[in-house]
Coordinates of C-alpha atoms in Angstrom, one line a residue:
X1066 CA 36.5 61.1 113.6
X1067 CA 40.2 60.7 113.9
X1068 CA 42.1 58.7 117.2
X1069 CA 45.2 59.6 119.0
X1070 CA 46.4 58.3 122.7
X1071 CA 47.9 61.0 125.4
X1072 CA 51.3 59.9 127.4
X1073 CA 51.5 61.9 130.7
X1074 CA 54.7 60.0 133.1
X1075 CA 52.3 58.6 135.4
X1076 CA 54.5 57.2 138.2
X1077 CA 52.0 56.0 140.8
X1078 CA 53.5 54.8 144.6
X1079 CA 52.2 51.2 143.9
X1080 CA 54.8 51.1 141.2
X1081 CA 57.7 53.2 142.6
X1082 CA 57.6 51.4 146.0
X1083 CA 58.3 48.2 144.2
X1084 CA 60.5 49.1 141.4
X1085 CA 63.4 51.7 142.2
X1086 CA 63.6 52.6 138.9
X1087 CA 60.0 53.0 137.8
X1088 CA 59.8 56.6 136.8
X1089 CA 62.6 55.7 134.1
X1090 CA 60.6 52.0 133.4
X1091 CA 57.2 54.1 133.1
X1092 CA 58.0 56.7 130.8
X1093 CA 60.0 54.7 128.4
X1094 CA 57.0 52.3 128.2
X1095 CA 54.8 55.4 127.2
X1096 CA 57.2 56.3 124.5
X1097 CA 56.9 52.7 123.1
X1098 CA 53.4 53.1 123.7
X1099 CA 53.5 56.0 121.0
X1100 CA 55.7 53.7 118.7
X1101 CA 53.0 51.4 118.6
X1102 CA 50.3 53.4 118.0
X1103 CA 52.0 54.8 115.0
X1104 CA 52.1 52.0 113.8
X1105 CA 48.4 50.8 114.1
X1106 CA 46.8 53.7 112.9
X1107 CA 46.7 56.2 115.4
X1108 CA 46.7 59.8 113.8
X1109 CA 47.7 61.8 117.0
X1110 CA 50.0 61.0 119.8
X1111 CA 49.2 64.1 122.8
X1112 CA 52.3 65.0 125.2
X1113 CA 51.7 66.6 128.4
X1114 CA 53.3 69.4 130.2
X1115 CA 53.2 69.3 134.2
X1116 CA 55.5 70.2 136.6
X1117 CA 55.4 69.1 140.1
X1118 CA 52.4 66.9 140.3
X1119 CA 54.2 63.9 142.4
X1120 CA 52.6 60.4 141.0
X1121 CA 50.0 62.3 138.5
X1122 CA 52.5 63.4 135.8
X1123 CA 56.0 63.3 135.9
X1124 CA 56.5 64.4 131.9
X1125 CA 57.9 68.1 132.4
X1126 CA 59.9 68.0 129.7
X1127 CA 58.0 67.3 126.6
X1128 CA 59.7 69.5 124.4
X1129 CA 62.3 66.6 124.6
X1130 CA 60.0 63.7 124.5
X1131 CA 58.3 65.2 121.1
X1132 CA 62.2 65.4 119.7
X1133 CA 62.8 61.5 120.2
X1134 CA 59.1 60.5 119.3
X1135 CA 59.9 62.7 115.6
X1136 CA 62.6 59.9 115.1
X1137 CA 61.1 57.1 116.7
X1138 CA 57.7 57.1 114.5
X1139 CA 56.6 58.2 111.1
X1140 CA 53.0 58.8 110.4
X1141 CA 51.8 59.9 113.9
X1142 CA 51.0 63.7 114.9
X1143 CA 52.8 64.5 117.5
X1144 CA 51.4 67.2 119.9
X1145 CA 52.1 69.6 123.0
X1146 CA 49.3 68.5 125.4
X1147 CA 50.4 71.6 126.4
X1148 CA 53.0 73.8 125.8
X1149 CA 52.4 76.6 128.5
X1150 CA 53.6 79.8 127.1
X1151 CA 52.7 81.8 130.1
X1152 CA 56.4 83.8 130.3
X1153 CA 57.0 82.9 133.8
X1154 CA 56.9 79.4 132.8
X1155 CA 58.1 79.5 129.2
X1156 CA 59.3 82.4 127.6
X1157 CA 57.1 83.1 124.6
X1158 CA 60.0 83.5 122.0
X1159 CA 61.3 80.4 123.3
X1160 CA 58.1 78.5 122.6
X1161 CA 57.8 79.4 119.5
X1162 CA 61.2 78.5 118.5
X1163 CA 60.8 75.3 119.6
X1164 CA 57.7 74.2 118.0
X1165 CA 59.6 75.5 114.6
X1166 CA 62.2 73.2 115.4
X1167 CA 60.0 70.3 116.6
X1168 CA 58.1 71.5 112.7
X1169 CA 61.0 70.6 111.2
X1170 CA 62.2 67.4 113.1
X1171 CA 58.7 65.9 112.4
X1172 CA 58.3 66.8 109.0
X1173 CA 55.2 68.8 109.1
X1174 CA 54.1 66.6 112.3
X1175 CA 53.8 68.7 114.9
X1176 CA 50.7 69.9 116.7
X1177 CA 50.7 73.0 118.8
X1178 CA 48.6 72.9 121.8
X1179 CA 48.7 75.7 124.4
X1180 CA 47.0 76.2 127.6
X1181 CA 47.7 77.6 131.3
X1182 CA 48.8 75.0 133.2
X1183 CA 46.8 72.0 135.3
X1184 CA 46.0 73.9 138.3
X1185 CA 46.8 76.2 141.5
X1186 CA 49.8 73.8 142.8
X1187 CA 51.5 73.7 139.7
X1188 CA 51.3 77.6 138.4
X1189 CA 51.6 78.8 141.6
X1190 CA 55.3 77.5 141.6
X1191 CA 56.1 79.4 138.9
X1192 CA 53.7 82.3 139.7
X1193 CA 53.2 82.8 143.6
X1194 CA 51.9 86.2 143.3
X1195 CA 48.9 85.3 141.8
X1196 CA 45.7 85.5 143.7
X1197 CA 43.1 84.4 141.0
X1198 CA 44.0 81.9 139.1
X1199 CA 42.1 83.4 136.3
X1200 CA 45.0 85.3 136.3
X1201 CA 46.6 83.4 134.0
X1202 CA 43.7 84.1 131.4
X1203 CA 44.8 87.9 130.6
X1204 CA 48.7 86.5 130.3
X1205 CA 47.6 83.9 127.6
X1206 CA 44.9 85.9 125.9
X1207 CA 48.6 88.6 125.5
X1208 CA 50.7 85.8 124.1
X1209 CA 48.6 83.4 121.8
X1210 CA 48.4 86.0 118.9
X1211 CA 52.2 86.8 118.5
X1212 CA 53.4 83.3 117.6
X1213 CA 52.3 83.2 114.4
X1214 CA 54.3 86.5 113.5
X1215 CA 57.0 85.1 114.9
X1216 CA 57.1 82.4 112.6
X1217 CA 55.7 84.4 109.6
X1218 CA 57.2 87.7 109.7
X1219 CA 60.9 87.8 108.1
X1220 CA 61.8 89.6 111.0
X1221 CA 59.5 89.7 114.0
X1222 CA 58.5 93.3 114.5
X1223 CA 58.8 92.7 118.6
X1224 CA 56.2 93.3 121.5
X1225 CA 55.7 95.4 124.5
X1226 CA 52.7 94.2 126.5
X1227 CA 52.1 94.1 130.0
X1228 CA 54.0 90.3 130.8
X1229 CA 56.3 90.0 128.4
X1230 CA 58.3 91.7 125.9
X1231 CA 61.1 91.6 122.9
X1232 CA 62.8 94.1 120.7
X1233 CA 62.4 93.4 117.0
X1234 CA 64.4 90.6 116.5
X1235 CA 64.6 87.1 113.7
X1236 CA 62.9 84.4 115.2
X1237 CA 64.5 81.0 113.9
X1238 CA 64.1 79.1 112.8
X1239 CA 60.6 79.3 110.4
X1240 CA 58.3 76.2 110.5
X1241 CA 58.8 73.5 108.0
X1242 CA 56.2 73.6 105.2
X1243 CA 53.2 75.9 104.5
X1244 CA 52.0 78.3 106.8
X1245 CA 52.7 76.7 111.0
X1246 CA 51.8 74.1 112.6
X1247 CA 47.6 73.8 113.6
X1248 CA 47.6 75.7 117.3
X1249 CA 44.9 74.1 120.0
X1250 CA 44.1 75.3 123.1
X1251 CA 43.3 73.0 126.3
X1252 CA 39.7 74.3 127.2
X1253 CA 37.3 73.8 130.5
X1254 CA 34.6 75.9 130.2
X1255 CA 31.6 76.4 127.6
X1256 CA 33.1 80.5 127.7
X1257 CA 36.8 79.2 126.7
X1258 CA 35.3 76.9 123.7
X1259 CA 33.9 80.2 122.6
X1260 CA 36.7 81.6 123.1
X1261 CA 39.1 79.4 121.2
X1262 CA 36.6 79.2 118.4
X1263 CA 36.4 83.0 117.7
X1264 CA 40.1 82.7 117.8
X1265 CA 40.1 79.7 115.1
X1266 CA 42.0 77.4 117.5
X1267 CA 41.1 73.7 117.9
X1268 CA 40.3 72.7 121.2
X1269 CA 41.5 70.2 123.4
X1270 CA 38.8 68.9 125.6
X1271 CA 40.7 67.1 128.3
X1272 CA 37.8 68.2 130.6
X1273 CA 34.9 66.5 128.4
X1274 CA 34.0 63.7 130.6
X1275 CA 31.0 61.8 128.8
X1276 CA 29.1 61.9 125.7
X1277 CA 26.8 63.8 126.6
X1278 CA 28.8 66.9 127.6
X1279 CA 29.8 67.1 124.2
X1280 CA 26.3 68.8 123.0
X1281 CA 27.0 72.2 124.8
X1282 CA 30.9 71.8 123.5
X1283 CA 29.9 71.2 120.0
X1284 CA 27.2 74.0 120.0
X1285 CA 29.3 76.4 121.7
X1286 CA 32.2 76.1 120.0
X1287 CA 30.5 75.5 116.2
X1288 CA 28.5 78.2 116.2
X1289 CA 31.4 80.4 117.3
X1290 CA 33.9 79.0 114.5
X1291 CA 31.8 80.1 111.4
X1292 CA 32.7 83.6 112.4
X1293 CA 36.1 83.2 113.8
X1294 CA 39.1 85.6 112.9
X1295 CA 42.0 83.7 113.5
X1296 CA 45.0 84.5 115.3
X1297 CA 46.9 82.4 112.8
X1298 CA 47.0 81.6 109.0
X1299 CA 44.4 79.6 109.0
X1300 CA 41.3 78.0 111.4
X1301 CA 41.7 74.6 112.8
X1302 CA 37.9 73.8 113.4
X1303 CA 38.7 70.9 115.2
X1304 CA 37.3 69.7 119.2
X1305 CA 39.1 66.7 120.1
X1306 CA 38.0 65.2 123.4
X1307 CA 39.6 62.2 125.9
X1308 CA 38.0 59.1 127.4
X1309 CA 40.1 56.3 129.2
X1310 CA 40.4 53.2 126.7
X1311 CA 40.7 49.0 127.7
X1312 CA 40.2 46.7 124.9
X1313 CA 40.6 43.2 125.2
X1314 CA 39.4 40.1 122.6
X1315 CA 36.6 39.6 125.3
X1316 CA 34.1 41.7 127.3
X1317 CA 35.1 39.7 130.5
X1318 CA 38.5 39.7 130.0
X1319 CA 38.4 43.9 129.3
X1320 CA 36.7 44.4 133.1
X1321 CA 38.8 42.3 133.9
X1322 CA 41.6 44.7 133.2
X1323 CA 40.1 47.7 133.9
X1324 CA 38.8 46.2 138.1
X1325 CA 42.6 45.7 138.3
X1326 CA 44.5 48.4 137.1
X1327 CA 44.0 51.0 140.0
X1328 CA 42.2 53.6 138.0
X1329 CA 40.7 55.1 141.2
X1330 CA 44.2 56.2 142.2
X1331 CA 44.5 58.1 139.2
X1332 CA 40.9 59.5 138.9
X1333 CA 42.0 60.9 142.6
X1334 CA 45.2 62.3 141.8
X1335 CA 43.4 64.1 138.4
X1336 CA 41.2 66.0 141.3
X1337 CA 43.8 66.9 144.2
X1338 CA 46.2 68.5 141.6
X1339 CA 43.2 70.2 138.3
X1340 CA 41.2 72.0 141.2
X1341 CA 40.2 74.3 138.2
X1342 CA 38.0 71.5 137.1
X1343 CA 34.5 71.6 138.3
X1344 CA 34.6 68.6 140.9
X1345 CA 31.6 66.1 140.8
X1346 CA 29.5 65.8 143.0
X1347 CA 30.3 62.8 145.7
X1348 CA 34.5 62.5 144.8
X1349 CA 36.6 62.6 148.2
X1350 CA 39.1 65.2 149.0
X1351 CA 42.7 64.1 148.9
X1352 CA 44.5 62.4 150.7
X1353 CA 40.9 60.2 150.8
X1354 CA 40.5 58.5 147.5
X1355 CA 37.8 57.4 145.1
X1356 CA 36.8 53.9 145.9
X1357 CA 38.7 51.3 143.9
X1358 CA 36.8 49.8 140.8
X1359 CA 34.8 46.6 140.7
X1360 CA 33.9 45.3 137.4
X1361 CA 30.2 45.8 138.9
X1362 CA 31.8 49.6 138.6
X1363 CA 33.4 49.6 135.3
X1364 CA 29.9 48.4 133.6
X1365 CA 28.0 51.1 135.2
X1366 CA 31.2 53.8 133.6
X1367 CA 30.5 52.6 130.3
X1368 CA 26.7 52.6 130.5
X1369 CA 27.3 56.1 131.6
X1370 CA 29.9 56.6 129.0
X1371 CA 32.6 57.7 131.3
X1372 CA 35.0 54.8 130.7
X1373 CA 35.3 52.9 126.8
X1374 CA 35.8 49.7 127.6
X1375 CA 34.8 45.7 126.0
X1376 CA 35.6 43.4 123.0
X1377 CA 36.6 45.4 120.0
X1378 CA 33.1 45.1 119.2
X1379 CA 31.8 46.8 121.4
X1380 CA 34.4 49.3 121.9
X1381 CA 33.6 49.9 118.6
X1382 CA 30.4 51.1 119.3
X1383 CA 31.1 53.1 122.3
X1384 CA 33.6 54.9 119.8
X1385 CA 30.8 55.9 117.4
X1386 CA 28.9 57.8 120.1
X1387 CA 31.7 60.2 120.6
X1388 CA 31.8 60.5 116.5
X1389 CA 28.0 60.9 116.5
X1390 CA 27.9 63.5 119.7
X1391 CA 30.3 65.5 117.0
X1392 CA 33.7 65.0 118.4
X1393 CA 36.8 65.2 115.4
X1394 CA 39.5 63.6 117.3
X1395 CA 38.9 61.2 120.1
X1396 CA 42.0 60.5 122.3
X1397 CA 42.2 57.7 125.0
X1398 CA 44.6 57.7 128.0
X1399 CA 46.4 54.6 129.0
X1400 CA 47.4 54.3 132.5
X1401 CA 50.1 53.0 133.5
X1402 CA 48.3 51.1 136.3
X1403 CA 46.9 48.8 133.5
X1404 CA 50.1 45.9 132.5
X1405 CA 51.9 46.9 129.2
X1406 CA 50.9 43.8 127.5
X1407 CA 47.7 45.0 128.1
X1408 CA 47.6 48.2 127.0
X1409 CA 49.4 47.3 123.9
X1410 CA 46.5 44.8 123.3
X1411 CA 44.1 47.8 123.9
X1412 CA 46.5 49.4 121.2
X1413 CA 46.7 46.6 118.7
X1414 CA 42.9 45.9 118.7
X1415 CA 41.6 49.2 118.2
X1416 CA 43.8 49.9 115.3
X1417 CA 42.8 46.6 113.8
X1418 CA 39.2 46.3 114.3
X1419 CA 38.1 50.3 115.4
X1420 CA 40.0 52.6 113.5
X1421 CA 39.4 51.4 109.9
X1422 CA 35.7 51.3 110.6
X1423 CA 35.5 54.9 111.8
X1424 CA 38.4 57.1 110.4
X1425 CA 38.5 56.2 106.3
X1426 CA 40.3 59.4 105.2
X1427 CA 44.6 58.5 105.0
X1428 CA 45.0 62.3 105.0
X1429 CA 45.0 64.0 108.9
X1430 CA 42.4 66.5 109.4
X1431 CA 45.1 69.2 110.3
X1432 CA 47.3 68.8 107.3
X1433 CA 44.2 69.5 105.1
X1434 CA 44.0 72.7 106.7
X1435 CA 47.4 73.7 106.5
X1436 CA 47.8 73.2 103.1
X1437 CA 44.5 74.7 102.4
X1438 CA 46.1 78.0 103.8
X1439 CA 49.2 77.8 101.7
X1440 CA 52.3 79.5 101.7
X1441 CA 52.7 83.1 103.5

């Protein structure tokens, strides 16, 4: 099982009420954040895409984040947790060019992830016509198939479909390397693992709460990959999933952390804005929150295996129950709610003490696949 760490501009109230400049403070920390986990191991570093969600995310622009992050590290994957390519939000043809050009910048250390946006409040700004969000299903499901031609046909031989089209036309510039960049897709539902799979994409499981929801993701989207056709030159058979992550050198010191770092806030601000997530049973409607964490909380979240958190024993542990539930990639989020001393702690420990114990192979699971494929 490979590790990675997801940045998202979280920009909480608490922060900005006291610090005028805290949306410039909090997303250069997360881009150091990304510098240090390159350089303890991590094999993945996930961007996100949102627009509009006040507090939650304020990383729209992650196109340009990936650009500085190419120059700023040297081992680290760096991928588009997402890049939406519905056209009203990003032109297709635009997209692709970019993640040629982010191919190039990185060296062959790109990751393409794709998906349809975080919810009603944010695709609606882009999209107010829509009804159903699952509207947004048919526009992907058009689009995903036509990158790699872009990138692999000399000259693209151009598309007419039904949201989108372009003449025949040179897309530039070509990825970097063999084949393109490993494309993901950010899935919710056991139907779009299967979906995904049959389409040879990896999938990124930012919905997978707990261990145990990874036995209907695994079987679902296994079975499905040992027939897929792939929409690209190759299948990245790959299900990476997210948990949040607090390591400290003790257990105490870990809840510690974790009681004090407002994670409720967060939690809360995950459900007003990703209403396509199924909502559990018992969490508040926004403006009310989710209670704030005690560390009587935080031990019952990692008995239940919604939180990793401890000594880098025992995050150790809780790390191989993702690998043994059959997750490849396991990515943790680090809030900016938790100090950056402390997360860079959490950072530092489990690339000294988790990492080599788990992931043993130098080479990243993408880049075996990639070359497998070859040149086209």
């Amino acid at each position: 099982m490979e590790f990675g760490i997801f940045i998202q501009g979280y920009v909480p109230k608490s922060r900005s009420q006291v610090d005028p400049q805290a949306e410039h403070h909090a997303l250069m920390e997360e881009m150091d954040y990304v510098v240090q986990a390159d350089k303890a191991g991590f094999k993945y570093a996930w961007v996100t895409e949102h627009h509009f969600l006040e507090e939650y995310s304020h990383l729209s622009a992650n196109d340009v984040v990936i650009g500085y992050l190419t120059h700023a590290t040297e081992r680290i994957h760096l991928g588009s947790g997402i890049f939406n390519p519905l056209a009203k939000v990003n032109h297709p043809v635009k997209v692709a060019e970019r993640v040629a050009m982010l191919d190039h910048l990185s060296a062959g250390r790109f990751e393409f992830g794709t998906g349809r946006g975080a919810g009603s409040h944010e695709i609606l700004g882009f999209m107010p016509e829509l009804t159903d969000m699952n509207g947004t299903k048919e526009i992907w499901e058009e689009t995903i198939g036509e990158f790699p031609k872009m990138w692999l046909q000399d000259e693209y031989q151009g598309f007419q479909g039904k949201h989108w089209s372009l003449p025949p036309r040179k897309v530039l510039p070509k990825p970097f390397g063999p084949a393109h960049p490993a494309m993901w897709y950010a899935a919710g539902s056991p139907s779009s693992y299967e979906m995904a799979a049959r389409k040879g994409l990896g999938v990124l499981g930012f919905s997978v709460q707990k261990v145990s929801d990874m036995e209907w993701v695994v079987n679902s989207y296994k079975n499905a990959i040992r027939d897929a056709e792939p929409v690209g030159a190759y299948v990245n058979d790959n299900v990476m999933v997210t948990s949040t992550a607090i390591c400290a050198e003790t257990s105490k010191e870990a809840r510690r952390i974790a009681a004090a770092g407002g994670l409720n806030y967060l939690q809360s601000l995950l459900f007003r804005y990703h209403d396509t997530f199924p909502r559990i049973e018992g969490i508040p409607v926004w403006p009310e929150l989710i209670p704030e964490y005690t560390e009587e909380l935080i031990d019952l979240l990692v008995q239940e295996e919604l939180m990793i958190c401890g000594d880098p024993d025992e995050v150790l542990q809780q790390c191989k129950r993702w690998e043994s539930a059959g997750a490849d990639q396991l990515v943790f989020g680090l809030p900016i709610g938790i100090p950056p001393e402390a997360t860079a702690t959490t950072i530092k420990l489990i690339g000294e003490h988790v990492i080599p114990k788990i992931d043993t192979d130098p080479v990243h699971r993408t880049t075996r696949f990639r070359q497998a494929a070859g040149p086209q």
